[in-house]
CSV table of C-alpha atoms in Angstrom, one decimal:
chain,number,residue,atom,x,y,z
T,3,MET,CA,-11.3,111.4,133.3
T,4,ILE,CA,-13.1,114.7,132.9
T,5,GLY,CA,-10.7,115.4,129.8
T,6,VAL,CA,-11.8,111.7,128.4
T,7,ALA,CA,-15.4,112.4,128.7
T,8,LEU,CA,-15.2,115.7,127.1
T,9,LEU,CA,-13.5,114.3,124.2
T,10,HIS,CA,-16.3,111.8,123.7
T,11,GLN,CA,-18.8,114.5,124.3
T,12,ARG,CA,-17.4,117.5,122.2
T,13,SER,CA,-18.9,118.6,118.8
T,14,PRO,CA,-17.1,117.8,115.5
T,15,LEU,CA,-13.9,119.4,114.9
T,16,PRO,CA,-13.7,122.2,112.8
T,17,ASP,CA,-12.4,122.1,109.2
T,18,VAL,CA,-11.1,125.6,108.5
T,19,ALA,CA,-10.0,124.8,105.1
T,20,ARG,CA,-13.3,123.4,104.0
T,21,ASP,CA,-15.8,125.6,105.6
T,22,GLU,CA,-14.3,129.1,105.6
T,23,PRO,CA,-13.8,131.3,102.3
T,24,ALA,CA,-10.5,132.7,101.3
T,25,SER,CA,-9.9,136.2,102.8
T,26,ILE,CA,-8.1,137.2,99.4
T,27,ALA,CA,-9.8,135.7,96.4
T,28,LEU,CA,-7.0,134.5,94.1
T,29,PRO,CA,-6.0,131.1,92.6
T,30,LEU,CA,-2.7,129.7,93.6
T,31,HIS,CA,-0.4,128.2,91.0
T,32,TRP,CA,0.7,125.3,93.5
T,33,VAL,CA,0.0,124.3,97.2
T,34,GLY,CA,1.5,121.4,99.0
T,35,MET,CA,4.7,120.2,101.2
T,36,CYS,CA,8.3,119.5,100.6
T,37,GLY,CA,11.0,118.0,102.6
T,38,ILE,CA,9.0,114.9,103.2
T,39,ALA,CA,11.1,111.8,104.3
T,40,LEU,CA,9.9,108.7,103.2
T,41,PRO,CA,11.5,105.3,102.2
T,42,LEU,CA,11.4,105.0,98.7
T,43,ARG,CA,11.1,101.4,97.2
T,44,LEU,CA,12.7,101.0,94.2
T,45,GLU,CA,11.4,98.4,91.1
T,46,ASP,CA,13.8,95.8,92.4
T,47,GLY,CA,12.8,95.9,95.9
T,48,THR,CA,15.9,98.2,97.3
T,49,ARG,CA,14.8,101.0,99.8
T,50,LEU,CA,16.4,104.2,99.9
T,51,PRO,CA,15.7,107.1,102.0
T,52,ALA,CA,14.3,109.9,100.1
T,53,SER,CA,12.8,113.5,100.3
T,54,ALA,CA,9.4,114.2,98.6
T,55,GLU,CA,7.6,117.5,97.4
T,56,VAL,CA,3.9,116.9,96.5
T,57,ALA,CA,1.3,119.7,95.5
T,58,VAL,CA,-1.9,120.6,93.4
T,59,ASP,CA,-3.1,123.7,91.9
T,60,LEU,CA,-5.7,125.6,93.8
T,61,PRO,CA,-7.6,127.3,91.1
T,62,ASP,CA,-10.8,128.1,93.1
T,63,PRO,CA,-10.1,131.7,94.4
T,64,GLN,CA,-12.5,131.1,97.2
T,65,ALA,CA,-11.1,127.5,98.4
T,66,LYS,CA,-9.2,128.6,101.8
T,67,GLY,CA,-7.0,125.7,101.3
T,68,ILE,CA,-6.0,122.2,100.0
T,69,HIS,CA,-6.2,119.1,102.4
T,70,MET,CA,-2.6,118.4,102.7
T,71,SER,CA,-3.1,115.4,104.9
T,72,ARG,CA,-4.8,113.4,101.9
T,73,LEU,CA,-1.6,114.2,99.9
T,74,TYR,CA,0.7,112.8,102.6
T,75,LEU,CA,-1.4,109.6,103.1
T,76,LEU,CA,-1.4,109.0,99.2
T,77,LEU,CA,2.3,109.6,99.1
T,78,ASP,CA,2.9,107.1,102.0
T,79,ALA,CA,0.8,104.6,100.6
T,80,PHE,CA,2.6,105.0,97.4
T,81,ALA,CA,6.2,104.5,99.2
T,82,GLN,CA,4.9,101.4,101.2
T,83,ARG,CA,3.3,99.4,98.2
T,84,SER,CA,4.6,100.6,94.9
T,85,GLY,CA,7.7,100.2,93.3
T,86,LEU,CA,9.2,103.1,91.5
T,87,THR,CA,8.1,103.2,87.9
T,88,PRO,CA,6.5,105.4,85.6
T,89,ALA,CA,3.3,103.9,85.8
T,90,ALA,CA,3.2,104.1,89.6
T,91,VAL,CA,4.0,107.8,89.5
T,92,HIS,CA,1.2,108.5,87.0
T,93,ALA,CA,-1.1,106.5,89.2
T,94,LEU,CA,0.0,108.6,92.2
T,95,LEU,CA,-0.6,112.2,90.3
T,96,ARG,CA,-4.1,111.1,89.3
T,97,GLN,CA,-4.9,110.1,92.8
T,98,MET,CA,-3.4,113.2,94.1
T,99,ARG,CA,-5.6,115.4,92.0
T,100,GLU,CA,-9.0,113.3,92.3
T,101,SER,CA,-8.5,113.9,96.2
T,102,HIS,CA,-8.9,117.5,95.4
T,103,THR,CA,-12.0,117.7,93.2
T,104,ASP,CA,-13.5,119.7,95.8
T,105,CYS,CA,-10.8,122.4,95.2
T,106,ARG,CA,-11.4,122.0,91.6
T,107,SER,CA,-7.7,120.9,91.1
T,108,ARG,CA,-6.7,120.2,87.7
T,109,ALA,CA,-2.9,119.4,88.2
T,110,ALA,CA,-0.5,117.6,90.5
T,111,LEU,CA,3.1,117.4,91.1
T,112,LEU,CA,5.7,115.1,92.5
T,113,ARG,CA,9.3,115.7,93.1
T,114,LEU,CA,11.7,112.8,94.5
T,115,ASP,CA,15.3,113.5,95.6
T,116,PHE,CA,17.7,110.5,96.5
T,117,ALA,CA,21.0,108.9,96.2
T,118,LEU,CA,21.3,105.8,94.0
T,119,LEU,CA,24.2,103.8,95.3
T,120,GLN,CA,26.0,101.7,92.7
T,121,GLN,CA,28.9,99.2,93.1
T,122,ARG,CA,31.7,99.9,90.6
T,123,ALA,CA,34.8,98.1,89.6
T,124,ALA,CA,38.3,99.4,89.3
T,125,LEU,CA,39.9,100.2,86.2
T,126,VAL,CA,42.5,97.5,86.1
T,127,THR,CA,42.9,95.4,89.5
T,128,PRO,CA,40.5,92.3,89.1
T,129,ASP,CA,37.9,92.1,92.0
T,130,LEU,CA,38.4,95.4,93.4
T,131,THR,CA,35.1,97.3,93.7
T,132,GLY,CA,33.5,100.0,95.5
T,133,TRP,CA,30.2,102.2,96.0
T,134,LYS,CA,29.5,105.4,94.6
T,135,SER,CA,26.4,107.6,95.2
T,136,TYR,CA,24.7,109.1,92.3
T,137,PRO,CA,22.2,112.1,93.2
T,138,VAL,CA,19.0,111.5,91.6
T,139,SER,CA,15.8,113.9,91.4
T,140,LEU,CA,12.6,112.8,89.8
T,141,SER,CA,10.1,115.5,88.6
T,142,ALA,CA,6.6,114.7,87.4
T,143,GLN,CA,3.4,116.7,86.7
T,144,LEU,CA,0.1,115.7,85.6
T,145,ARG,CA,-2.1,118.8,84.3
T,146,ASP,CA,-5.5,117.6,82.7
T,147,ASP,CA,-4.5,114.8,80.2
T,148,THR,CA,-0.8,115.6,79.9
T,149,LEU,CA,1.9,113.9,81.8
T,150,ASP,CA,5.7,115.3,82.0
T,151,ILE,CA,8.3,113.0,83.9
T,152,ARG,CA,11.8,114.0,84.1
T,153,LEU,CA,14.7,112.2,85.6
T,154,LYS,CA,17.9,113.9,86.5
T,155,VAL,CA,21.0,111.9,87.7
T,156,SER,CA,24.5,113.8,88.6
T,157,VAL,CA,27.7,112.0,87.5
T,158,ALA,CA,31.1,113.1,88.8
T,159,TYR,CA,34.2,113.0,86.7
T,160,SER,CA,37.5,114.2,86.1
T,161,SER,CA,38.5,116.8,83.6
T,162,THR,CA,41.9,117.8,82.2
T,163,CYS,CA,42.3,121.2,80.8
T,164,PRO,CA,43.5,120.9,77.0
T,165,CYS,CA,45.1,124.2,77.0
T,166,SER,CA,47.0,123.6,80.4
T,167,ALA,CA,48.1,120.0,78.8
T,168,ALA,CA,49.6,121.9,75.9
T,169,LEU,CA,51.3,124.6,77.9
T,170,SER,CA,53.0,121.5,80.2
T,171,ARG,CA,53.8,119.9,77.1
T,172,GLN,CA,55.5,122.9,75.6
T,173,ALA,CA,57.3,123.6,78.9
T,174,LEU,CA,58.6,120.0,79.2
T,175,GLN,CA,59.9,120.3,75.3
T,176,ASP,CA,61.7,123.7,76.3
T,177,ALA,CA,63.4,122.1,79.3
T,178,PHE,CA,64.6,119.0,77.2
T,179,ALA,CA,66.0,121.4,74.4
T,180,ALA,CA,67.8,123.6,77.2
T,181,ASP,CA,69.6,120.5,79.1
T,182,PHE,CA,70.7,119.0,75.7
T,183,ALA,CA,71.5,122.1,73.7
T,184,GLN,CA,74.7,121.3,73.1
T,185,GLN,CA,74.4,117.7,71.9
T,186,GLU,CA,73.1,116.6,68.5
T,187,VAL,CA,72.8,113.0,69.4
T,188,ILE,CA,71.1,111.8,72.7
T,189,GLY,CA,71.1,108.1,73.6
T,190,ARG,CA,68.0,106.4,74.5
T,191,GLU,CA,69.1,105.4,78.0
T,192,VAL,CA,69.9,109.3,78.5
T,193,ALA,CA,66.4,110.4,77.3
T,194,LEU,CA,64.5,107.9,79.3
T,195,GLY,CA,66.8,109.1,82.6
T,196,TRP,CA,66.0,112.7,81.8
T,197,LEU,CA,62.3,112.0,81.4
T,198,ALA,CA,61.9,110.0,84.6
T,199,ARG,CA,63.7,112.9,86.6
T,200,HIS,CA,62.2,116.0,84.7
T,201,ALA,CA,58.8,114.8,82.7
T,202,SER,CA,56.6,116.6,85.6
T,203,VAL,CA,58.4,120.0,85.2
T,204,ALA,CA,55.1,121.1,84.4
T,205,THR,CA,51.7,119.4,84.8
T,206,PRO,CA,48.3,120.3,83.5
T,207,HIS,CA,45.6,121.5,85.8
T,208,SER,CA,42.3,119.0,86.3
T,209,GLN,CA,39.6,118.9,88.5
T,210,ARG,CA,36.7,116.9,89.8
T,211,SER,CA,33.6,117.9,87.8
T,212,GLN,CA,30.0,117.4,87.8
T,213,ALA,CA,27.4,116.5,84.9
T,214,GLU,CA,23.6,116.8,85.6
T,215,LEU,CA,22.1,114.8,82.9
T,216,SER,CA,18.1,115.1,82.5
T,217,ILE,CA,15.7,113.0,80.4
T,218,ALA,CA,12.1,112.9,79.8
T,219,VAL,CA,10.5,109.7,80.6
T,220,GLY,CA,7.1,108.5,78.8
T,221,GLY,CA,4.3,107.4,81.3
T,222,ASP,CA,4.2,104.0,79.3
T,223,ALA,CA,7.9,103.2,79.9
T,224,ALA,CA,8.5,100.2,81.7
T,225,GLN,CA,10.9,101.5,84.0
T,226,PHE,CA,13.2,104.5,84.9
T,227,PRO,CA,16.5,104.0,83.1
T,228,LEU,CA,18.6,105.1,86.2
T,229,VAL,CA,21.6,102.9,85.5
T,230,ALA,CA,21.5,103.1,81.6
T,231,LEU,CA,21.6,106.8,81.9
T,232,ILE,CA,24.6,106.6,84.3
T,233,ASP,CA,26.4,104.2,82.0
T,234,THR,CA,26.1,106.0,79.0
T,235,ALA,CA,27.7,109.3,80.5
T,236,GLU,CA,30.5,107.6,82.0
T,237,ALA,CA,31.2,106.0,79.1
T,238,ALA,CA,31.2,109.2,76.9
T,239,LEU,CA,33.2,111.0,79.3
T,240,GLY,CA,35.8,108.2,79.9
T,241,THR,CA,37.2,109.8,83.4
T,242,ALA,CA,34.4,109.0,85.9
T,243,VAL,CA,35.9,109.5,89.4
T,244,GLN,CA,36.8,106.2,91.0
T,245,THR,CA,36.3,104.4,94.2
T,246,ALA,CA,38.7,101.8,95.4
T,247,VAL,CA,42.1,101.9,93.6
T,248,ARG,CA,45.7,100.4,93.5
T,249,ARG,CA,48.6,102.0,91.9
T,250,ALA,CA,47.8,100.3,88.4
T,251,ASP,CA,44.6,101.6,88.7
T,252,GLU,CA,45.7,105.1,89.4
T,253,GLN,CA,47.8,105.1,86.6
T,254,ALA,CA,44.9,103.8,84.3
T,255,PHE,CA,43.0,106.7,85.5
T,256,ALA,CA,46.0,109.2,84.8
T,257,LEU,CA,46.2,107.8,81.1
T,258,ALA,CA,42.3,108.0,80.9
T,259,ASN,CA,42.6,111.8,81.7
T,260,GLY,CA,45.4,112.0,79.1
T,261,ALA,CA,43.4,110.6,76.5
T,262,ASN,CA,40.3,112.6,77.5
T,263,LEU,CA,41.4,116.1,77.8
T,264,MET,CA,38.3,118.5,77.8
T,265,TYR,CA,37.2,121.8,78.0
T,266,VAL,CA,33.8,121.9,79.5
T,267,GLU,CA,32.4,122.6,76.3
T,268,ASP,CA,33.9,119.1,74.9
T,269,ALA,CA,32.3,117.5,77.9
T,270,ALA,CA,28.6,119.1,77.2
T,271,ARG,CA,29.1,118.1,73.7
T,272,ARG,CA,30.1,114.6,74.4
T,273,LEU,CA,27.5,114.0,76.6
T,274,GLN,CA,24.6,115.6,74.8
T,275,GLN,CA,25.5,113.4,71.6
T,276,ALA,CA,25.7,110.2,73.8
T,277,LEU,CA,22.3,111.0,75.5
T,278,GLU,CA,20.6,111.8,72.1
T,279,ALA,CA,21.6,108.5,70.6
T,280,ARG,CA,19.6,106.9,73.2
T,281,PHE,CA,16.9,109.2,74.3
T,282,ALA,CA,14.4,111.2,72.6
T,283,ALA,CA,14.5,114.3,74.8
T,284,CYS,CA,17.2,115.1,77.2
T,285,SER,CA,19.7,118.0,78.5
T,286,VAL,CA,22.8,118.2,80.3
T,287,ARG,CA,24.6,120.8,82.7
T,288,VAL,CA,28.3,120.2,83.2
T,289,SER,CA,30.3,122.0,85.8
T,290,HIS,CA,34.1,122.1,86.2
T,291,PHE,CA,35.2,123.3,89.7
T,292,GLU,CA,38.3,124.7,88.3
T,293,SER,CA,41.7,124.2,90.1
T,294,LEU,CA,43.2,127.1,88.2
T,295,HIS,CA,40.4,129.6,89.0
T,296,ALA,CA,38.3,130.6,92.2
T,297,HIS,CA,35.3,130.3,90.1
T,298,ASP,CA,33.7,127.3,88.1
T,299,ALA,CA,33.4,126.7,84.4
T,300,VAL,CA,29.8,125.5,83.0
T,301,ALA,CA,28.0,124.8,80.1
T,302,THR,CA,24.8,123.3,79.0
T,303,ALA,CA,22.7,121.5,76.0
T,304,ALA,CA,19.6,120.3,75.1
T,305,THR,CA,17.4,118.9,72.4
T,306,PRO,CA,15.5,121.4,70.4
T,307,GLY,CA,12.4,122.2,72.1
T,308,TRP,CA,13.4,121.3,75.5
T,309,GLN,CA,11.9,122.9,78.6
T,310,GLU,CA,12.5,122.7,82.2
T,311,PRO,CA,9.5,121.7,84.2
T,312,LEU,CA,7.4,124.6,85.5
T,313,ARG,CA,7.1,125.2,89.0
């Protein structure tokens, strides 16, 4: 009971961030929190687990620190009440900045990382579907009156090396010529039988690959075009990784890879061309996790003037 009484009688709790000056008088570019867990609500009402980063600038060199609890509570209210739209993000950034007028803050930052689940149909088999997870990163900054929102989605696909495919075709051709060197006329059934047994004398190397697609989103946009961005990329590549498959789907996937041989340069150019047809400002980064090499192949492309967000 003595402890309870002391709680009621004690003086106001100290506020060091407010009442004490900084020991070193320097402004700070960003101060905030990262790795905040929250249930993000999409525009359609779907809730997803997400990780958030929030920050404001600290231009006052004398200010000891910012008020992190204010940022946390604003973020929590955003997650509880607002769907994920550009307007909601803009409003949150304004609130974050306005909550730190005593620190003379002029800028606010938000980053959200989550995985978007989408149901995808098999290539051939009717009524066969499965779920794919697409990593998403949303970065937004408000500095004075300038709003910058970037949306990034990662898409997995298969890439088959054009050089390896050409070498494999030559190896097959050489093997066929060697086996039938003494024959000027080869019957159709004989040729088909030989191909059934030996067409895999050499196979081109392919590998799972990843494309990171980034676009700029205006604050006046009605929504974040997550699915449209994914669909655009997968259509441009033609070899998106699959979920549930049967043999017919696996064969269709093999045919798609054969029809879409690509170096990392080809993939980057395909994607950038497709994105520029739909989005005003965009960039791509592709990585082929080589099965031939112990290292990866990478390529990037971007619209003129594209700059990555400052951190």
